[in-house]
Structures are given as C-alpha cells and as structure tokens.
PDB file of C-alpha atoms in Angstrom:
ATOM      1  CA  MET V   1      85.871  39.014  84.821  1.00 49.00           C
ATOM      2  CA  LEU V   2      84.083  42.081  85.982  1.00 45.00           C
ATOM      3  CA  ARG V   3      82.801  39.994  88.504  1.00 47.00           C
ATOM      4  CA  HIS V   4      85.920  39.274  89.752  1.00 49.00           C
ATOM      5  CA  LEU V   5      87.217  42.738  89.738  1.00 46.00           C
ATOM      6  CA  LEU V   6      83.996  44.325  91.075  1.00 46.00           C
ATOM      7  CA  PRO V   7      82.967  41.709  93.575  1.00 51.00           C
ATOM      8  CA  SER V   8      81.935  44.266  96.261  1.00 53.00           C
ATOM      9  CA  SER V   9      80.701  47.286  93.844  1.00 54.00           C
ATOM     10  CA  PRO V  10      77.316  48.543  94.323  1.00 58.00           C
ATOM     11  CA  PHE V  11      77.182  49.109  91.052  1.00 53.00           C
ATOM     12  CA  ALA V  12      77.252  45.088  90.390  1.00 58.00           C
ATOM     13  CA  PRO V  13      73.462  44.525  90.227  1.00 59.00           C
ATOM     14  CA  ILE V  14      73.446  47.255  87.193  1.00 58.00           C
ATOM     15  CA  VAL V  15      76.326  45.539  85.665  1.00 52.00           C
ATOM     16  CA  ARG V  16      74.859  42.143  85.493  1.00 63.00           C
ATOM     17  CA  TYR V  17      71.111  43.156  84.661  1.00 57.00           C
ATOM     18  CA  CYS V  18      72.890  45.093  81.186  1.00 55.00           C
ATOM     19  CA  TRP V  19      75.001  42.350  80.726  1.00 56.00           C
ATOM     20  CA  ALA V  20      71.786  40.146  80.407  1.00 61.00           C
ATOM     21  CA  GLY V  21      70.209  42.676  78.369  1.00 58.00           C
ATOM     22  CA  LEU V  22      72.556  42.497  75.910  1.00 57.00           C
ATOM     23  CA  GLY V  23      72.657  38.711  75.476  1.00 61.00           C
ATOM     24  CA  ALA V  24      69.221  38.531  74.623  1.00 58.00           C
ATOM     25  CA  LEU V  25      69.396  41.220  72.054  1.00 56.00           C
ATOM     26  CA  SER V  26      72.411  38.914  70.665  1.00 58.00           C
ATOM     27  CA  CYS V  27      70.011  36.039  70.556  1.00 53.00           C
ATOM     28  CA  CYS V  28      67.060  38.074  68.884  1.00 50.00           C
ATOM     29  CA  VAL V  29      69.773  39.311  66.770  1.00 49.00           C
ATOM     30  CA  LEU V  30      71.295  36.104  65.437  1.00 51.00           C
ATOM     31  CA  LEU V  31      67.629  34.109  65.616  1.00 49.00           C
ATOM     32  CA  THR V  32      66.873  37.314  62.913  1.00 51.00           C
ATOM     33  CA  SER V  33      69.553  36.888  61.149  1.00 50.00           C
ATOM     34  CA  CYS V  34      69.083  32.978  60.324  1.00 52.00           C
ATOM     35  CA  LYS V  35      64.793  32.706  59.555  1.00 53.00           C
ATOM     36  CA  PRO V  36      64.793  31.239  56.038  1.00 59.00           C
ATOM     37  CA  ASP V  37      63.173  32.863  52.996  1.00 61.00           C
ATOM     38  CA  ASP V  38      60.077  30.885  51.957  1.00 67.00           C
ATOM     39  CA  SER V  39      58.719  33.311  49.060  1.00 74.00           C
ATOM     40  CA  PRO V  40      59.519  30.842  46.295  1.00 76.00           C
ATOM     41  CA  PHE V  41      57.036  28.241  48.106  1.00 77.00           C
ATOM     42  CA  ARG V  42      54.383  30.826  48.679  1.00 80.00           C
ATOM     43  CA  ALA V  43      54.584  31.723  44.596  1.00 81.00           C
ATOM     44  CA  GLU V  44      54.459  27.901  43.729  1.00 81.00           C
ATOM     45  CA  ASN V  45      51.614  27.305  45.724  1.00 83.00           C
ATOM     46  CA  ASP V  46      49.451  29.972  44.276  1.00 82.00           C
ATOM     47  CA  ALA V  47      50.023  28.841  40.633  1.00 85.00           C
ATOM     48  CA  LEU V  48      48.678  25.436  42.045  1.00 85.00           C
ATOM     49  CA  LYS V  49      45.747  26.919  43.830  1.00 86.00           C
ATOM     50  CA  LYS V  50      45.397  28.749  40.435  1.00 86.00           C
ATOM     51  CA  GLN V  51      45.857  25.570  38.361  1.00 87.00           C
ATOM     52  CA  VAL V  52      43.600  23.850  40.662  1.00 86.00           C
ATOM     53  CA  ALA V  53      40.702  26.099  40.202  1.00 87.00           C
ATOM     54  CA  LYS V  54      41.444  25.953  36.477  1.00 86.00           C
ATOM     55  CA  GLN V  55      40.846  22.735  37.052  1.00 86.00           C
ATOM     56  CA  GLU V  56      37.797  22.886  39.058  1.00 85.00           C
ATOM     57  CA  SER V  57      36.465  25.411  36.587  1.00 87.00           C
ATOM     58  CA  LEU V  58      36.813  22.983  33.623  1.00 85.00           C
ATOM     59  CA  LEU V  59      35.473  19.956  35.650  1.00 84.00           C
ATOM     60  CA  SER V  60      32.514  22.090  36.464  1.00 85.00           C
ATOM     61  CA  SER V  61      31.888  22.989  32.606  1.00 86.00           C
ATOM     62  CA  LEU V  62      32.211  19.503  31.425  1.00 86.00           C
ATOM     63  CA  GLN V  63      29.854  18.087  33.873  1.00 86.00           C
ATOM     64  CA  ASP V  64      27.871  20.928  32.782  1.00 86.00           C
ATOM     65  CA  GLY V  65      27.940  19.203  29.063  1.00 84.00           C
ATOM     66  CA  ASN V  66      27.523  16.327  30.126  1.00 85.00           C
ATOM     67  CA  LYS V  67      24.041  16.804  31.707  1.00 85.00           C
ATOM     68  CA  VAL V  68      22.835  18.466  28.704  1.00 87.00           C
ATOM     69  CA  MET V  69      24.233  15.858  26.399  1.00 86.00           C
ATOM     70  CA  GLN V  70      22.770  13.668  28.875  1.00 90.00           C
ATOM     71  CA  GLN V  71      19.300  15.508  28.813  1.00 89.00           C
ATOM     72  CA  GLN V  72      19.107  15.430  24.750  1.00 89.00           C
ATOM     73  CA  ILE V  73      19.935  11.660  24.347  1.00 92.00           C
ATOM     74  CA  ASP V  74      17.340  11.214  26.753  1.00 90.00           C
ATOM     75  CA  LEU V  75      14.662  13.187  24.850  1.00 89.00           C
ATOM     76  CA  LEU V  76      15.927  11.502  21.504  1.00 89.00           C
ATOM     77  CA  ASN V  77      15.336   7.935  23.067  1.00 91.00           C
ATOM     78  CA  GLN V  78      11.805   9.354  24.058  1.00 90.00           C
ATOM     79  CA  GLU V  79      11.144  10.494  20.929  1.00 90.00           C
ATOM     80  CA  LEU V  80      12.396   6.961  19.402  1.00 88.00           C
ATOM     81  CA  ARG V  81      10.121   5.153  21.456  1.00 90.00           C
ATOM     82  CA  ASP V  82       7.674   7.374  20.683  1.00 91.00           C
ATOM     83  CA  ALA V  83       8.098   7.288  17.139  1.00 90.00           C
ATOM     84  CA  LYS V  84       8.085   3.086  17.516  1.00 89.00           C
ATOM     85  CA  LYS V  85       4.612   2.918  19.030  1.00 89.00           C
ATOM     86  CA  ALA V  86       3.535   5.563  16.575  1.00 90.00           C
ATOM     87  CA  THR V  87       4.603   2.909  14.044  1.00 89.00           C
ATOM     88  CA  GLU V  88       3.531  -0.241  15.472  1.00 88.00           C
ATOM     89  CA  ALA V  89      -0.274   1.416  16.029  1.00 89.00           C
ATOM     90  CA  ALA V  90       0.646   2.726  11.948  1.00 89.00           C
ATOM     91  CA  LYS V  91       1.151  -0.527  11.563  1.00 88.00           C
ATOM     92  CA  SER V  92      -1.825  -2.270  13.101  1.00 88.00           C
ATOM     93  CA  GLU V  93      -3.957   0.044  11.585  1.00 88.00           C
ATOM     94  CA  THR V  94      -2.969  -0.484   8.007  1.00 89.00           C
ATOM     95  CA  GLN V  95      -3.353  -4.130   8.719  1.00 89.00           C
ATOM     96  CA  GLN V  96      -6.867  -3.944  10.161  1.00 90.00           C
ATOM     97  CA  LEU V  97      -8.001  -1.338   7.148  1.00 90.00           C
ATOM     98  CA  THR V  98      -6.175  -4.103   4.826  1.00 90.00           C
ATOM     99  CA  GLU V  99      -8.143  -7.332   5.965  1.00 91.00           C
ATOM    100  CA  LEU V 100     -11.529  -4.960   5.914  1.00 89.00           C
ATOM    101  CA  LEU V 101     -10.890  -3.813   2.561  1.00 88.00           C
ATOM    102  CA  GLU V 102      -9.938  -7.551   1.516  1.00 90.00           C
ATOM    103  CA  ALA V 103     -13.249  -8.748   3.302  1.00 91.00           C
ATOM    104  CA  GLN V 104     -15.305  -5.464   1.417  1.00 89.00           C
ATOM    105  CA  LEU V 105     -13.418  -6.959  -1.737  1.00 88.00           C
ATOM    106  CA  ALA V 106     -15.158 -10.521  -0.766  1.00 91.00           C
ATOM    107  CA  GLN V 107     -18.281  -9.094  -0.600  1.00 89.00           C
ATOM    108  CA  THR V 108     -18.476  -6.962  -3.525  1.00 88.00           C
ATOM    109  CA  LYS V 109     -17.212 -10.132  -5.517  1.00 88.00           C
ATOM    110  CA  ARG V 110     -20.031 -11.867  -3.799  1.00 89.00           C
ATOM    111  CA  MET V 111     -22.482  -9.330  -4.714  1.00 89.00           C
ATOM    112  CA  SER V 112     -21.268  -8.892  -8.594  1.00 84.00           C
ATOM    113  CA  ALA V 113     -21.660 -12.819  -8.799  1.00 83.00           C
ATOM    114  CA  GLU V 114     -25.337 -13.224  -7.183  1.00 82.00           C
ATOM    115  CA  ALA V 115     -26.058 -10.107  -9.552  1.00 82.00           C
ATOM    116  CA  GLN V 116     -24.764 -11.363 -12.531  1.00 74.00           C
ATOM    117  CA  ARG V 117     -26.998 -14.231 -12.046  1.00 71.00           C
ATOM    118  CA  THR V 118     -29.878 -12.781 -11.294  1.00 75.00           C
ATOM    119  CA  ALA V 119     -29.601 -10.781 -14.524  1.00 70.00           C
ATOM    120  CA  ALA V 120     -29.199 -14.028 -16.208  1.00 61.00           C
ATOM    121  CA  ALA V 121     -31.970 -15.640 -14.204  1.00 62.00           C
ATOM    122  CA  GLN V 122     -34.012 -12.508 -15.335  1.00 67.00           C
ATOM    123  CA  ALA V 123     -32.731 -12.282 -18.999  1.00 60.00           C
ATOM    124  CA  ALA V 124     -33.214 -16.346 -19.033  1.00 55.00           C
ATOM    125  CA  GLN V 125     -37.018 -16.209 -18.055  1.00 59.00           C
ATOM    126  CA  SER V 126     -37.738 -12.690 -20.652  1.00 58.00           C
ATOM    127  CA  LEU V 127     -36.902 -15.871 -23.201  1.00 51.00           C
ATOM    128  CA  LYS V 128     -39.996 -16.993 -23.337  1.00 53.00           C
ATOM    129  CA  ILE V 129     -41.530 -13.751 -24.660  1.00 43.00           C
ATOM    130  CA  GLU V 130     -38.788 -12.914 -26.604  1.00 54.00           C
ATOM    131  CA  ASP V 131     -38.646 -16.214 -28.814  1.00 60.00           C
ATOM    132  CA  LYS V 132     -41.843 -15.786 -30.338  1.00 69.00           C
ATOM    133  CA  GLY V 133     -41.909 -16.352 -33.708  1.00 76.00           C
ATOM    134  CA  ALA V 134     -38.444 -17.745 -33.920  1.00 87.00           C
ATOM    135  CA  GLN V 135     -37.140 -20.826 -36.021  1.00 93.00           C
ATOM    136  CA  ALA V 136     -36.425 -23.448 -33.650  1.00 94.00           C
ATOM    137  CA  ASP V 137     -34.982 -26.592 -33.172  1.00 95.00           C
ATOM    138  CA  GLN V 138     -33.393 -29.641 -31.027  1.00 95.00           C
ATOM    139  CA  PHE V 139     -30.600 -31.312 -30.609  1.00 95.00           C
ATOM    140  CA  PRO V 140     -29.448 -34.293 -28.662  1.00 95.00           C
ATOM    141  CA  ARG V 141     -26.287 -32.195 -26.944  1.00 95.00           C
ATOM    142  CA  PRO V 142     -25.898 -31.047 -24.034  1.00 96.00           C
ATOM    143  CA  LEU V 143     -26.267 -26.958 -23.456  1.00 96.00           C
ATOM    144  CA  PRO V 144     -22.754 -26.317 -23.449  1.00 95.00           C
ATOM    145  CA  ALA V 145     -21.556 -28.126 -26.552  1.00 95.00           C
ATOM    146  CA  VAL V 146     -24.622 -25.961 -28.279  1.00 96.00           C
ATOM    147  CA  ALA V 147     -22.951 -22.734 -27.054  1.00 95.00           C
ATOM    148  CA  LYS V 148     -19.494 -23.562 -27.937  1.00 95.00           C
ATOM    149  CA  VAL V 149     -21.038 -24.426 -31.525  1.00 96.00           C
ATOM    150  CA  VAL V 150     -23.100 -21.304 -31.493  1.00 96.00           C
ATOM    151  CA  GLU V 151     -20.618 -19.238 -31.055  1.00 96.00           C
ATOM    152  CA  GLU V 152     -18.425 -20.176 -33.435  1.00 96.00           C
ATOM    153  CA  ALA V 153     -20.627 -20.173 -36.031  1.00 95.00           C
ATOM    154  CA  LEU V 154     -21.220 -16.969 -35.276  1.00 95.00           C
ATOM    155  CA  ALA V 155     -17.900 -15.841 -35.243  1.00 95.00           C
ATOM    156  CA  ARG V 156     -17.391 -17.651 -38.811  1.00 94.00           C
ATOM    157  CA  ASN V 157     -20.034 -15.386 -40.331  1.00 92.00           C
ATOM    158  CA  GLY V 158     -18.973 -12.243 -38.818  1.00 93.00           C
ATOM    159  CA  TYR V 159     -20.759 -11.633 -35.804  1.00 94.00           C
ATOM    160  CA  GLN V 160     -19.832 -10.061 -32.826  1.00 94.00           C
ATOM    161  CA  VAL V 161     -21.416 -10.948 -29.498  1.00 93.00           C
ATOM    162  CA  LYS V 162     -22.500  -7.849 -28.153  1.00 91.00           C
ATOM    163  CA  VAL V 163     -24.547  -9.443 -25.004  1.00 88.00           C
ATOM    164  CA  SER V 164     -23.772 -12.833 -23.931  1.00 90.00           C
ATOM    165  CA  LEU V 165     -25.924 -14.470 -20.552  1.00 88.00           C
ATOM    166  CA  ARG V 166     -25.558 -17.736 -19.834  1.00 88.00           C
ATOM    167  CA  THR V 167     -26.950 -20.096 -16.373  1.00 87.00           C
ATOM    168  CA  ASP V 168     -26.930 -24.058 -16.190  1.00 88.00           C
ATOM    169  CA  GLN V 169     -29.635 -24.348 -17.855  1.00 90.00           C
ATOM    170  CA  LYS V 170     -30.179 -21.942 -20.473  1.00 91.00           C
ATOM    171  CA  ALA V 171     -28.142 -19.216 -22.509  1.00 92.00           C
ATOM    172  CA  VAL V 172     -28.629 -15.850 -24.703  1.00 92.00           C
ATOM    173  CA  TYR V 173     -26.608 -14.176 -27.559  1.00 93.00           C
ATOM    174  CA  VAL V 174     -27.408 -10.889 -28.897  1.00 93.00           C
ATOM    175  CA  THR V 175     -25.184 -10.098 -31.875  1.00 93.00           C
ATOM    176  CA  GLU V 176     -24.098  -6.438 -33.145  1.00 93.00           C
ATOM    177  CA  ARG V 177     -25.803  -5.671 -36.001  1.00 91.00           C
ATOM    178  CA  LYS V 178     -23.708  -6.821 -39.146  1.00 91.00           C
ATOM    179  CA  VAL V 179     -24.296  -4.476 -42.403  1.00 88.00           C
ATOM    180  CA  SER V 180     -23.679  -5.508 -46.045  1.00 85.00           C
ATOM    181  CA  ASN V 181     -23.870  -2.615 -48.457  1.00 82.00           C
ATOM    182  CA  PRO V 182     -25.743  -2.763 -51.796  1.00 75.00           C
ATOM    183  CA  ALA V 183     -23.259  -3.797 -54.057  1.00 73.00           C
ATOM    184  CA  SER V 184     -25.152  -2.383 -57.162  1.00 76.00           C
ATOM    185  CA  LEU V 185     -28.557  -0.789 -58.028  1.00 70.00           C
ATOM    186  CA  GLU V 186     -29.854  -4.535 -59.104  1.00 67.00           C
ATOM    187  CA  VAL V 187     -28.258  -6.371 -55.438  1.00 71.00           C
ATOM    188  CA  ALA V 188     -29.166  -5.005 -52.471  1.00 76.00           C
ATOM    189  CA  GLY V 189     -27.707  -4.889 -49.176  1.00 84.00           C
ATOM    190  CA  PHE V 190     -28.433  -6.032 -45.643  1.00 87.00           C
ATOM    191  CA  ARG V 191     -27.917  -5.405 -41.984  1.00 88.00           C
ATOM    192  CA  ASN V 192     -28.834  -7.847 -39.853  1.00 90.00           C
ATOM    193  CA  GLN V 193     -29.094  -8.999 -35.710  1.00 92.00           C
ATOM    194  CA  TYR V 194     -29.352 -12.476 -34.397  1.00 93.00           C
ATOM    195  CA  LEU V 195     -31.351 -13.013 -30.997  1.00 94.00           C
ATOM    196  CA  ILE V 196     -30.321 -16.738 -29.949  1.00 94.00           C
ATOM    197  CA  ALA V 197     -31.666 -18.527 -26.929  1.00 93.00           C
ATOM    198  CA  LEU V 198     -30.359 -21.904 -25.458  1.00 94.00           C
ATOM    199  CA  GLN V 199     -32.386 -24.027 -23.235  1.00 94.00           C
ATOM    200  CA  ALA V 200     -31.779 -27.329 -21.664  1.00 94.00           C
ATOM    201  CA  LEU V 201     -34.662 -30.151 -21.767  1.00 95.00           C
ATOM    202  CA  PRO V 202     -34.759 -33.294 -19.979  1.00 95.00           C
ATOM    203  CA  GLY V 203     -32.460 -36.226 -21.778  1.00 93.00           C
ATOM    204  CA  ASN V 204     -29.348 -34.269 -22.064  1.00 94.00           C
ATOM    205  CA  VAL V 205     -31.116 -31.997 -24.968  1.00 95.00           C
ATOM    206  CA  THR V 206     -30.794 -28.774 -26.011  1.00 96.00           C
ATOM    207  CA  LYS V 207     -33.350 -26.376 -27.449  1.00 96.00           C
ATOM    208  CA  LEU V 208     -32.190 -23.804 -30.050  1.00 95.00           C
ATOM    209  CA  SER V 209     -34.004 -20.562 -30.831  1.00 95.00           C
ATOM    210  CA  VAL V 210     -33.114 -18.169 -33.618  1.00 95.00           C
ATOM    211  CA  LYS V 211     -34.697 -14.837 -34.809  1.00 94.00           C
ATOM    212  CA  ALA V 212     -33.372 -12.323 -36.967  1.00 92.00           C
ATOM    213  CA  GLU V 213     -33.999  -9.005 -37.360  1.00 90.00           C
ATOM    214  CA  PHE V 214     -33.016  -8.854 -40.838  1.00 90.00           C
ATOM    215  CA  GLU V 215     -33.546  -5.905 -43.512  1.00 89.00           C
ATOM    216  CA  LYS V 216     -32.692  -5.065 -47.329  1.00 88.00           C
ATOM    217  CA  ILE V 217     -30.602  -1.916 -47.755  1.00 87.00           C
ATOM    218  CA  ALA V 218     -30.587  -0.219 -51.096  1.00 85.00           C
ATOM    219  CA  GLN V 219     -28.087   2.080 -52.685  1.00 81.00           C
ATOM    220  CA  GLY V 220     -28.329   5.481 -51.400  1.00 79.00           C
ATOM    221  CA  GLY V 221     -29.666   3.699 -47.786  1.00 79.00           C
ATOM    222  CA  ARG V 222     -33.271   3.373 -48.483  1.00 85.00           C
ATOM    223  CA  ILE V 223     -34.694   0.242 -46.981  1.00 84.00           C
ATOM    224  CA  LEU V 224     -36.336  -2.192 -48.730  1.00 85.00           C
ATOM    225  CA  SER V 225     -39.436  -4.730 -47.605  1.00 84.00           C
ATOM    226  CA  VAL V 226     -38.991  -8.000 -46.329  1.00 86.00           C
ATOM    227  CA  SER V 227     -41.646 -10.872 -45.990  1.00 90.00           C
ATOM    228  CA  ALA V 228     -41.979 -12.991 -43.182  1.00 90.00           C
ATOM    229  CA  GLU V 229     -41.119 -15.642 -45.261  1.00 93.00           C
ATOM    230  CA  GLU V 230     -37.692 -14.360 -45.943  1.00 91.00           C
ATOM    231  CA  THR V 231     -36.506 -13.812 -42.297  1.00 91.00           C
ATOM    232  CA  ALA V 232     -37.059 -16.905 -41.073  1.00 93.00           C
ATOM    233  CA  GLU V 233     -35.147 -18.429 -44.463  1.00 94.00           C
ATOM    234  CA  ILE V 234     -32.036 -16.695 -42.485  1.00 92.00           C
ATOM    235  CA  GLU V 235     -33.257 -18.161 -39.606  1.00 94.00           C
ATOM    236  CA  ARG V 236     -33.188 -21.592 -40.420  1.00 95.00           C
ATOM    237  CA  ARG V 237     -30.052 -21.210 -42.636  1.00 94.00           C
ATOM    238  CA  LEU V 238     -28.124 -20.456 -39.039  1.00 95.00           C
ATOM    239  CA  ILE V 239     -29.998 -23.320 -37.344  1.00 96.00           C
ATOM    240  CA  GLY V 240     -28.902 -25.869 -40.488  1.00 95.00           C
ATOM    241  CA  GLU V 241     -25.020 -24.976 -40.234  1.00 95.00           C
ATOM    242  CA  ILE V 242     -25.211 -25.104 -36.416  1.00 95.00           C
ATOM    243  CA  SER V 243     -26.677 -28.272 -36.696  1.00 94.00           C
ATOM    244  CA  LYS V 244     -24.225 -29.180 -39.541  1.00 94.00           C
ATOM    245  CA  ALA V 245     -21.427 -28.520 -37.177  1.00 93.00           C
ATOM    246  CA  LEU V 246     -23.107 -30.582 -34.627  1.00 93.00           C
ATOM    247  CA  GLU V 247     -23.109 -33.751 -36.357  1.00 90.00           C
ATOM    248  CA  ALA V 248     -19.638 -33.502 -37.372  1.00 82.00           C
ATOM    249  CA  PRO V 249     -17.000 -36.145 -35.852  1.00 74.00           C
ATOM    250  CA  SER V 250     -15.316 -34.090 -33.287  1.00 65.00           C
ATOM    251  CA  LYS V 251     -18.695 -32.582 -32.361  1.00 54.00           C
ATOM    252  CA  THR V 252     -19.625 -35.938 -30.204  1.00 50.00           C
TER     253      THR V 252
END
C-alpha cells in the first residue's frame, strides 16, 4: 500500500528497509516463542546416567568379589592337591614300614626258633654229664610216646615242670622242687626235684634217665641225711610208674 502511496517518494528505500527489519524481528519472535521445553528429558537422562553409574559400580564390585572368591577356590584346590599328595606319600611310607616290620618280625621268629633249637641241642649234649649217677632204663617206644607218659606221670604225682627242652633225638625235663612237710616227730617230710632225660636210640627205642635230688626234712626245717640207696629207690619208683604206663594197652 505504501508502495502505491509513495511510489516516487525519496523516503521509499528507507521505508522498505524498516519493513524488512520489522519482518525479520517478527520471525525471530515467532521462532523463540515456539521452541519446546526439554528440561524433563534432561532430568530423566541424568537419572538414567546415575543408575548406569551405580550398576557399573555394582558390577565392578561383583567382579572384584568373584576374583577374590576364585583366588580362594584356587588356593583351596591347591591345598587339597597338596594334602592328597601328602596322604599318598604317608600311605606309601606306612606300607613300606609295615612290610619292613613284617620282615623283621619274621626274621626275629626265625632267629628265636634257631636260638631255641641251639639251646635245646646244647642242653641235650650236656645230658651226658648231668645224668651220671642217675637210674636208667630203655623202652621199645618212640621218644614222643615216652615223653608224653613222662609228662603225665609228673603231673599225676604233683610235680610241675620248670624247664622243658626237646629235640628230635633228646628231651630234658627239670621239675620244680616239691616239698612235703613232716607229719610228726616220727614221720619226716621231704623235698625232691627230678631231672629226667630221654634219648632216642636206633630201632625206635628210647632211653630214660631219672635223677632225683631227694632230701628228708624233720620238724623245724632240719635236713636229715639220706643214703644213696634211698635216692636211687625214689628214682626207680618213677621209672617203674612210667614203665607200667607204657605197658598199658592205650600206650601201645
């Protein structure tokens, strides 16, 4: 309209410039008044960022905890392996010691048996001296059968065997000292100990030797003199009892 009104006015350029400025200003005002409010989105983003930071911190803590736990598990596994190795080593050592002990026990038994055989043999060899002056007899019986009858006769008469040594060819019995107290002034008591030797002879014959250490005891413990014949009679009595037992049907 102004262009129509002021088509040739010298102020026309100025007027147009003013109108252009007013138009631009109006556009700026309109644009400013239409910009959206993004503050709620920023708050939500901030909250999400905080949650993410917390989750990352928690995840890091869990990872650290897992590392520590794994280290503990590895340590326990190593200790378990070490303990297993130690147990196996101890078991192996125990087995070796057991085998060594068994071998030593077997050797000890062999040595003990050998020592007993040696002692018995030495004792049997000494019979040639010990049975001097003893009463003797021979029986057509093997040594084991005669030895059994001797043991039964000693037990039947109240004599306990103190020492017993026996080999395939010889046997020795030494009894405890048997004491019988005097019954009265007129009847003396006694004490006696037997040394009995058996020796196997050819033809399944056994030689029996009996030696007695016989003493009479009066009241008060006084020892009475005993003749050699009285002692020999005591020895012959035991031989007679053994002979009678060997002749019994059950001993043949």
